[in-house]
Short mmCIF file of C-alpha atoms in Angstrom, two decimals:
data_model
loop_
_atom_site.label_atom_id
_atom_site.label_comp_id
_atom_site.label_asym_id
_atom_site.label_seq_id
_atom_site.Cartn_x
_atom_site.Cartn_y
_atom_site.Cartn_z
CA MET A 63 0.00 0.00 0.00
CA LYS A 64 2.79 2.38 0.95
CA GLY A 65 4.49 1.58 -2.35
CA ILE A 66 1.39 2.61 -4.31
CA LEU A 67 1.23 5.88 -2.40
CA ILE A 68 4.89 6.60 -3.12
CA ILE A 69 4.49 5.90 -6.84
CA LEU A 70 1.37 8.05 -7.15
CA GLY A 71 3.02 10.83 -5.13
CA ILE A 72 6.11 10.78 -7.35
CA LEU A 73 3.94 10.64 -10.46
CA SER A 74 1.97 13.69 -9.34
CA LEU A 75 5.20 15.55 -8.65
CA GLY A 76 6.45 14.53 -12.11
CA GLU A 77 3.26 15.82 -13.74
CA LEU A 78 3.69 19.11 -11.89
CA ILE A 79 7.30 19.48 -13.09
CA SER A 80 6.21 18.59 -16.63
CA TRP A 81 3.55 21.30 -16.51
CA LEU A 82 5.96 23.87 -15.02
CA THR A 83 8.54 23.17 -17.75
CA GLY A 84 6.09 23.66 -20.60
CA GLY A 85 4.97 20.06 -21.04
CA PHE A 86 7.62 19.01 -23.57
CA VAL A 87 8.65 15.95 -21.57
CA PRO A 88 5.87 13.70 -20.18
CA GLY A 89 5.34 13.80 -16.41
CA ASN A 90 5.93 10.08 -16.00
CA ILE A 91 9.50 10.51 -17.32
CA PHE A 92 10.20 13.07 -14.60
CA GLY A 93 8.56 10.60 -12.21
CA MET A 94 10.96 7.87 -13.32
CA VAL A 95 13.98 10.14 -12.76
CA ILE A 96 12.66 11.23 -9.34
CA MET A 97 12.15 7.59 -8.34
CA PHE A 98 15.69 6.74 -9.45
CA LEU A 99 17.26 9.69 -7.62
CA ALA A 100 15.20 9.08 -4.46
CA LEU A 101 16.36 5.46 -4.36
CA GLN A 102 20.00 6.35 -5.10
CA SER A 103 20.05 8.97 -2.36
CA LYS A 104 18.28 6.49 -0.01
CA LEU A 105 15.46 9.01 0.47
CA ILE A 106 13.17 6.07 -0.29
CA LYS A 107 14.01 2.56 0.91
CA GLU A 108 14.15 -0.17 -1.73
CA ASP A 109 11.89 -2.40 0.37
CA SER A 110 9.02 0.07 0.43
CA VAL A 111 8.59 0.14 -3.36
CA SER A 112 10.14 -3.14 -4.55
CA SER A 113 6.96 -5.28 -4.60
CA VAL A 114 4.74 -2.75 -6.42
CA CYS A 115 7.48 -1.86 -8.91
CA THR A 116 8.17 -5.52 -9.65
CA ILE A 117 4.48 -6.29 -10.25
CA LEU A 118 4.12 -3.30 -12.58
CA THR A 119 7.26 -3.94 -14.64
CA LYS A 120 6.69 -7.71 -14.83
CA ASN A 121 3.21 -7.30 -16.32
CA MET A 122 4.04 -4.29 -18.44
CA ALA A 123 3.13 -5.98 -21.75
CA LEU A 124 -0.55 -6.20 -20.78
CA MET A 125 -0.74 -2.41 -20.67
CA PHE A 126 0.36 -2.12 -24.31
CA LEU A 127 -2.47 -4.31 -25.48
CA PRO A 128 -5.07 -1.53 -25.96
CA ALA A 129 -2.60 0.45 -28.11
CA GLY A 130 -1.72 -2.67 -30.07
CA VAL A 131 -5.38 -3.42 -30.75
CA GLY A 132 -5.62 0.13 -32.13
CA LEU A 133 -4.03 -1.34 -35.24
CA MET A 134 -7.53 -2.28 -36.33
CA ALA A 135 -8.39 1.43 -36.51
CA ALA A 136 -5.11 2.65 -38.03
CA TYR A 137 -4.72 -0.21 -40.47
CA GLU A 138 -5.19 1.73 -43.73
CA LEU A 139 -2.69 4.47 -42.95
CA ILE A 140 -0.10 1.87 -41.99
CA ALA A 141 -0.79 -0.29 -45.05
CA GLU A 142 -0.28 2.70 -47.37
CA ASN A 143 3.16 3.42 -45.91
CA TRP A 144 4.39 -0.05 -45.14
CA ILE A 145 7.68 0.25 -47.08
CA SER A 146 8.73 3.30 -45.11
CA ILE A 147 7.70 1.63 -41.86
CA VAL A 148 9.69 -1.52 -42.61
CA LEU A 149 12.76 0.56 -43.53
CA ASN A 150 12.40 2.57 -40.35
CA ILE A 151 12.27 -0.55 -38.25
CA THR A 152 15.19 -2.39 -39.84
CA VAL A 153 17.67 0.27 -40.98
CA THR A 154 17.39 2.61 -38.01
CA THR A 155 17.54 -0.21 -35.46
CA LEU A 156 20.82 -1.42 -36.95
CA ILE A 157 22.19 2.14 -37.03
CA VAL A 158 21.40 2.68 -33.33
CA MET A 159 22.90 -0.68 -32.44
CA ALA A 160 26.09 0.05 -34.38
CA VAL A 161 26.52 3.56 -32.94
CA VAL A 162 26.01 2.51 -29.32
CA GLY A 163 28.00 -0.72 -29.63
CA LEU A 164 30.95 0.83 -31.44
CA ILE A 165 31.24 3.84 -29.12
CA VAL A 166 31.51 1.61 -26.04
CA GLU A 167 33.75 -0.88 -27.84
CA LYS A 168 36.15 1.76 -29.13
CA HIS A 169 36.50 3.52 -25.78
CA LYS A 170 37.21 0.23 -24.14
CA LYS A 171 40.14 -0.36 -26.46
CA GLU A 172 41.56 3.07 -25.65
CA ASP A 173 41.42 2.18 -21.99
CA ASN A 174 43.30 -1.04 -22.58
CA LYS A 175 46.15 0.81 -24.30
CA GLN A 176 46.70 3.09 -21.35
CA MET B 228 -35.76 -1.90 -18.07
CA LYS B 229 -32.97 -0.26 -20.03
CA ASP B 230 -31.20 -2.20 -22.72
CA PHE B 231 -28.15 -3.95 -21.44
CA ASP B 232 -25.43 -4.96 -23.83
CA LEU B 233 -22.99 -7.22 -22.06
CA ILE B 234 -20.67 -7.51 -25.05
CA GLN B 235 -20.09 -3.75 -25.23
CA SER B 236 -19.71 -3.36 -21.45
CA GLU B 237 -16.51 -2.47 -19.65
CA PRO B 238 -16.16 -5.63 -17.53
CA PHE B 239 -16.57 -7.84 -20.59
CA ILE B 240 -13.96 -5.89 -22.56
CA LEU B 241 -11.56 -6.15 -19.63
CA LEU B 242 -12.26 -9.87 -19.46
CA LEU B 243 -11.48 -10.28 -23.17
CA THR B 244 -8.29 -8.20 -22.89
CA ILE B 245 -6.83 -9.90 -19.84
CA GLY B 246 -8.00 -13.28 -21.14
CA ALA B 247 -6.19 -12.77 -24.45
CA TYR B 248 -3.05 -11.71 -22.61
CA TYR B 249 -3.25 -14.70 -20.30
CA LEU B 250 -3.56 -16.99 -23.31
CA GLY B 251 -0.47 -15.30 -24.76
CA THR B 252 1.59 -15.91 -21.61
CA ILE B 253 0.56 -19.58 -21.54
CA ILE B 254 1.57 -20.13 -25.17
CA HIS B 255 4.79 -18.18 -24.65
CA ARG B 256 5.78 -20.29 -21.66
CA ARG B 257 5.20 -23.40 -23.74
CA PHE B 258 7.34 -22.42 -26.77
CA ASN B 259 9.57 -19.62 -25.43
CA HIS B 260 10.42 -18.07 -28.81
CA PRO B 261 10.52 -14.31 -29.69
CA LEU B 262 7.68 -14.84 -32.18
CA THR B 263 5.41 -16.36 -29.53
CA ASN B 264 5.57 -13.05 -27.67
CA PRO B 265 2.47 -12.80 -25.40
CA LEU B 266 1.62 -9.37 -26.74
CA LEU B 267 1.72 -10.50 -30.37
CA ILE B 268 -0.49 -13.50 -29.60
CA ALA B 269 -2.90 -11.37 -27.58
CA ILE B 270 -3.22 -8.75 -30.35
CA SER B 271 -3.79 -11.33 -33.05
CA THR B 272 -6.40 -13.06 -30.90
CA LEU B 273 -8.19 -9.89 -29.83
CA ILE B 274 -8.59 -8.09 -33.16
CA PRO B 275 -10.52 -10.91 -34.93
CA LEU B 276 -12.51 -11.47 -31.74
CA LEU B 277 -13.54 -7.81 -31.52
CA LEU B 278 -14.45 -7.77 -35.21
CA ALA B 279 -16.54 -10.92 -34.79
CA LEU B 280 -18.34 -9.51 -31.73
CA ASP B 281 -18.88 -6.20 -33.51
CA ILE B 282 -17.04 -4.12 -30.89
CA ASP B 283 -15.56 -1.04 -32.61
CA TYR B 284 -12.27 0.53 -31.56
CA PRO B 285 -13.68 3.60 -29.72
CA THR B 286 -15.82 1.27 -27.59
CA TYR B 287 -12.86 -0.99 -26.97
CA GLU B 288 -10.59 1.92 -26.11
CA LYS B 289 -13.11 3.17 -23.55
CA GLY B 290 -13.61 -0.29 -22.10
CA SER B 291 -9.90 -0.99 -21.74
CA HIS B 292 -9.05 2.46 -20.37
CA ALA B 293 -8.47 1.05 -16.88
CA ILE B 294 -5.53 -0.95 -18.23
CA SER B 295 -3.95 1.99 -20.09
CA LEU B 296 -4.12 4.03 -16.87
CA LEU B 297 -1.45 1.76 -15.38
CA LEU B 298 1.14 2.86 -17.98
CA SER B 299 2.23 6.02 -16.19
CA PRO B 300 2.88 4.39 -12.79
CA THR B 301 4.83 1.71 -14.66
CA VAL B 302 7.18 4.29 -16.15
CA VAL B 303 7.83 5.55 -12.61
CA ALA B 304 8.49 1.95 -11.55
CA LEU B 305 11.17 1.75 -14.25
CA GLY B 306 13.14 4.18 -12.08
CA TYR B 307 13.37 1.37 -9.53
CA ALA B 308 14.59 -1.06 -12.20
CA LEU B 309 17.23 1.47 -13.28
CA HIS B 310 18.34 1.90 -9.65
CA MET B 311 18.77 -1.85 -9.26
CA GLN B 312 20.78 -2.21 -12.46
CA ILE B 313 23.04 0.83 -12.42
CA ARG B 314 25.52 -0.84 -10.06
CA HIS B 315 26.70 -2.99 -12.99
CA LEU B 316 28.18 0.10 -14.62
CA LYS B 317 31.04 0.62 -12.18
CA GLY B 318 33.75 2.61 -13.98
CA ASN B 319 31.91 2.86 -17.29
CA VAL B 320 29.56 5.73 -16.55
CA LYS B 321 31.09 8.27 -18.95
CA ARG B 322 31.32 6.14 -22.05
CA VAL B 323 27.89 4.61 -21.44
CA LEU B 324 26.28 8.05 -21.13
CA LEU B 325 28.08 9.18 -24.27
CA ALA B 326 26.94 6.10 -26.19
CA ILE B 327 23.30 6.42 -25.06
CA THR B 328 23.20 10.13 -25.81
CA ALA B 329 24.54 9.51 -29.32
CA GLY B 330 22.24 6.50 -29.66
CA SER B 331 19.05 8.38 -28.84
CA ILE B 332 19.92 11.31 -31.13
CA VAL B 333 20.84 8.98 -34.00
CA SER B 334 17.70 6.93 -33.37
CA VAL B 335 15.37 9.90 -33.79
CA LEU B 336 17.33 11.52 -36.63
CA SER B 337 17.55 8.29 -38.63
CA VAL B 338 13.76 8.00 -38.53
CA VAL B 339 13.49 11.59 -39.74
CA ALA B 340 15.96 10.81 -42.56
CA VAL B 341 14.19 7.64 -43.71
CA CYS B 342 10.79 9.37 -43.62
CA PHE B 343 12.20 12.32 -45.56
CA VAL B 344 13.61 10.06 -48.28
CA MET B 345 10.43 7.99 -48.45
CA ASP B 346 8.19 11.06 -48.36
CA THR B 347 6.27 9.67 -45.37
CA PRO B 348 3.53 11.79 -43.75
CA HIS B 349 4.64 13.76 -40.69
CA LEU B 350 2.06 12.06 -38.46
CA LEU B 351 3.68 8.70 -39.14
CA MET B 352 7.18 10.10 -38.63
CA VAL B 353 6.33 11.45 -35.16
CA SER B 354 4.76 8.13 -34.27
CA MET B 355 7.92 6.24 -35.22
CA GLU B 356 10.51 8.57 -33.64
CA PRO B 357 10.42 6.82 -30.23
CA LYS B 358 10.70 3.35 -31.79
CA SER B 359 13.81 2.22 -29.89
CA VAL B 360 12.34 3.11 -26.52
CA THR B 361 10.52 0.83 -24.12
CA MET B 362 6.77 0.75 -24.83
CA PRO B 363 5.33 2.68 -21.85
CA ILE B 364 7.74 5.57 -22.46
CA ALA B 365 7.27 5.45 -26.24
CA LEU B 366 3.48 5.60 -25.85
CA GLY B 367 3.88 8.56 -23.49
CA ILE B 368 6.08 10.42 -25.99
CA THR B 369 3.69 9.71 -28.86
CA GLU B 370 0.69 10.89 -26.85
CA ARG B 371 2.52 14.08 -25.95
CA MET B 372 3.60 14.75 -29.55
CA GLY B 373 0.19 13.94 -31.03
CA GLY B 374 1.32 10.76 -32.81
CA LEU B 375 -0.61 7.57 -33.54
CA ALA B 376 -0.31 5.24 -30.54
CA PRO B 377 -1.05 2.04 -32.51
CA LEU B 378 1.70 2.77 -35.03
CA THR B 379 4.13 3.52 -32.20
CA ALA B 380 3.16 0.25 -30.55
CA ILE B 381 3.74 -1.79 -33.69
CA THR B 382 7.10 -0.16 -34.56
CA VAL B 383 8.41 -0.40 -31.00
CA PHE B 384 7.37 -4.01 -30.90
CA THR B 385 8.89 -5.04 -34.23
CA CYS B 386 12.12 -3.14 -33.49
CA GLY B 387 12.37 -5.32 -30.41
CA ILE B 388 11.79 -8.56 -32.29
CA PHE B 389 14.13 -7.52 -35.13
CA GLY B 390 16.95 -6.58 -32.76
CA ASN B 391 16.39 -9.72 -30.72
CA ILE B 392 16.83 -11.96 -33.77
CA VAL B 393 19.46 -10.07 -35.80
CA GLY B 394 21.27 -8.16 -33.04
CA PRO B 395 23.89 -10.60 -31.72
CA TRP B 396 24.91 -11.64 -35.22
CA PHE B 397 25.06 -8.03 -36.46
CA LEU B 398 27.13 -6.84 -33.49
CA LYS B 399 29.61 -9.64 -33.96
CA SER B 400 29.97 -8.87 -37.66
CA ILE B 401 30.88 -5.22 -36.98
CA GLY B 402 33.36 -6.22 -34.29
CA VAL B 403 31.43 -5.39 -31.12
CA THR B 404 32.51 -8.13 -28.73
CA SER B 405 32.80 -6.74 -25.20
CA PRO B 406 29.87 -7.72 -22.95
CA ILE B 407 29.13 -4.13 -21.91
CA ALA B 408 29.03 -2.90 -25.53
CA GLN B 409 26.84 -5.82 -26.62
CA GLY B 410 24.37 -5.39 -23.76
CA LEU B 411 24.13 -1.65 -24.14
CA ALA B 412 23.61 -1.84 -27.91
CA LEU B 413 20.88 -4.47 -27.63
CA GLY B 414 19.02 -2.61 -24.87
CA ALA B 415 19.38 0.77 -26.58
CA ALA B 416 18.13 -0.37 -30.00
CA SER B 417 15.58 -3.00 -28.98
CA HIS B 418 14.52 -2.20 -25.36
CA GLY B 419 13.00 -5.08 -23.36
CA VAL B 420 12.82 -7.59 -26.19
CA GLY B 421 16.50 -6.97 -26.98
CA THR B 422 17.29 -7.28 -23.28
CA ALA B 423 15.78 -10.75 -23.24
CA ARG B 424 18.28 -11.72 -25.94
CA ALA B 425 21.14 -9.99 -24.12
CA MET B 426 20.36 -12.09 -21.04
CA GLN B 427 20.92 -15.19 -23.15
CA LEU B 428 24.39 -13.88 -24.07
CA GLY B 429 25.28 -13.48 -20.40
CA GLN B 430 24.24 -11.97 -17.08
CA LEU B 431 26.34 -8.83 -17.48
CA GLN B 432 24.98 -8.21 -20.98
CA GLY B 433 21.43 -8.62 -19.64
CA ALA B 434 21.89 -6.23 -16.73
CA ILE B 435 23.56 -3.60 -18.91
CA ALA B 436 20.80 -3.92 -21.53
CA GLY B 437 18.15 -3.46 -18.83
CA MET B 438 19.86 -0.28 -17.76
CA ALA B 439 20.09 0.97 -21.34
CA ILE B 440 16.26 0.81 -21.53
CA GLY B 441 15.79 3.42 -18.82
CA LEU B 442 18.54 5.77 -20.00
CA MET B 443 17.45 5.55 -23.62
CA GLY B 444 13.86 6.31 -22.56
CA VAL B 445 14.75 9.46 -20.66
CA TRP B 446 17.09 10.76 -23.36
CA THR B 447 14.67 10.09 -26.21
CA ALA B 448 11.84 11.82 -24.33
CA VAL B 449 14.04 14.93 -24.44
CA VAL B 450 15.38 14.47 -27.99
CA VAL B 451 12.02 13.93 -29.75
CA PRO B 452 10.47 17.30 -28.80
CA LEU B 453 13.78 19.07 -29.58
CA VAL B 454 14.03 17.51 -33.05
CA GLU B 455 10.36 18.25 -33.74
CA TYR B 456 10.94 21.85 -32.66
CA PHE B 457 13.85 22.31 -35.09
CA ILE B 458 12.31 20.69 -38.14
CA SER B 459 8.93 22.38 -37.83
#
């Protein structure tokens, strides 16, 4: 119960910060950062939120289901642009993977030389 | 007595939704393959079912609203996951932050580039910009930017599957061999589904990939509005 209160409290705070900063970044993102910082600084004990957080993150996929079912409403628009969508999924995923992987890999080698 | 339509009612829609998801988890446990993903099974069960029962999407969306409401608290809960995983970083903080920053910028800009070349409508481009980010965060970004949530869901999902299947082979072929680099790349490009694959490569890869999800999410939530601001 306490865990739920903490999450909702942090979420409300995040929404407030989002509103104060012009709403560019969603409130739940601020909430995530606040949760992280509060745990790191031991402002919140791990035990008090661990069970709620684990339940939520373990069953996350269920919450995407309504959006996924929305495909039935957006089908035509997606079908018309399927080539672009496929390219976006494949090409850009490989680019991100290569950039992130190579940056870490390269810096590691520099470290080894030192 | 007023007409009562059980099929269009909220409890029945919730029953269908959670039932389809439960079916998905059972099948997934049985076969344990990226293509038997519970979400994929649940979507492909639910859509024909809704069509057969004559439930249209606005009715479904309203009925399943209670489930979507849990998304925001889940993003906050990801802060806990990040806290638990960040200890695996040790002395790598700087290069990891550099890689994720570059990764999120490249991720959004590469979508813009592909859409520009393919002359894709702006609405679709915005919806695909958060594609390498974990679903709850991606849906939040799309909602904020006025994108199409279903398209975001499908691109995020397929990016995960694609990275899960091709990722390890691709990384090896471009010479990325250190566990930290592999884990970070898989988590950054393919979020949770990529992390599942990273865990198969090793525990360190899995933990690092899990951490990449959170960092990539925060960074992309900042990059998307910035990019949209500059190109509009």
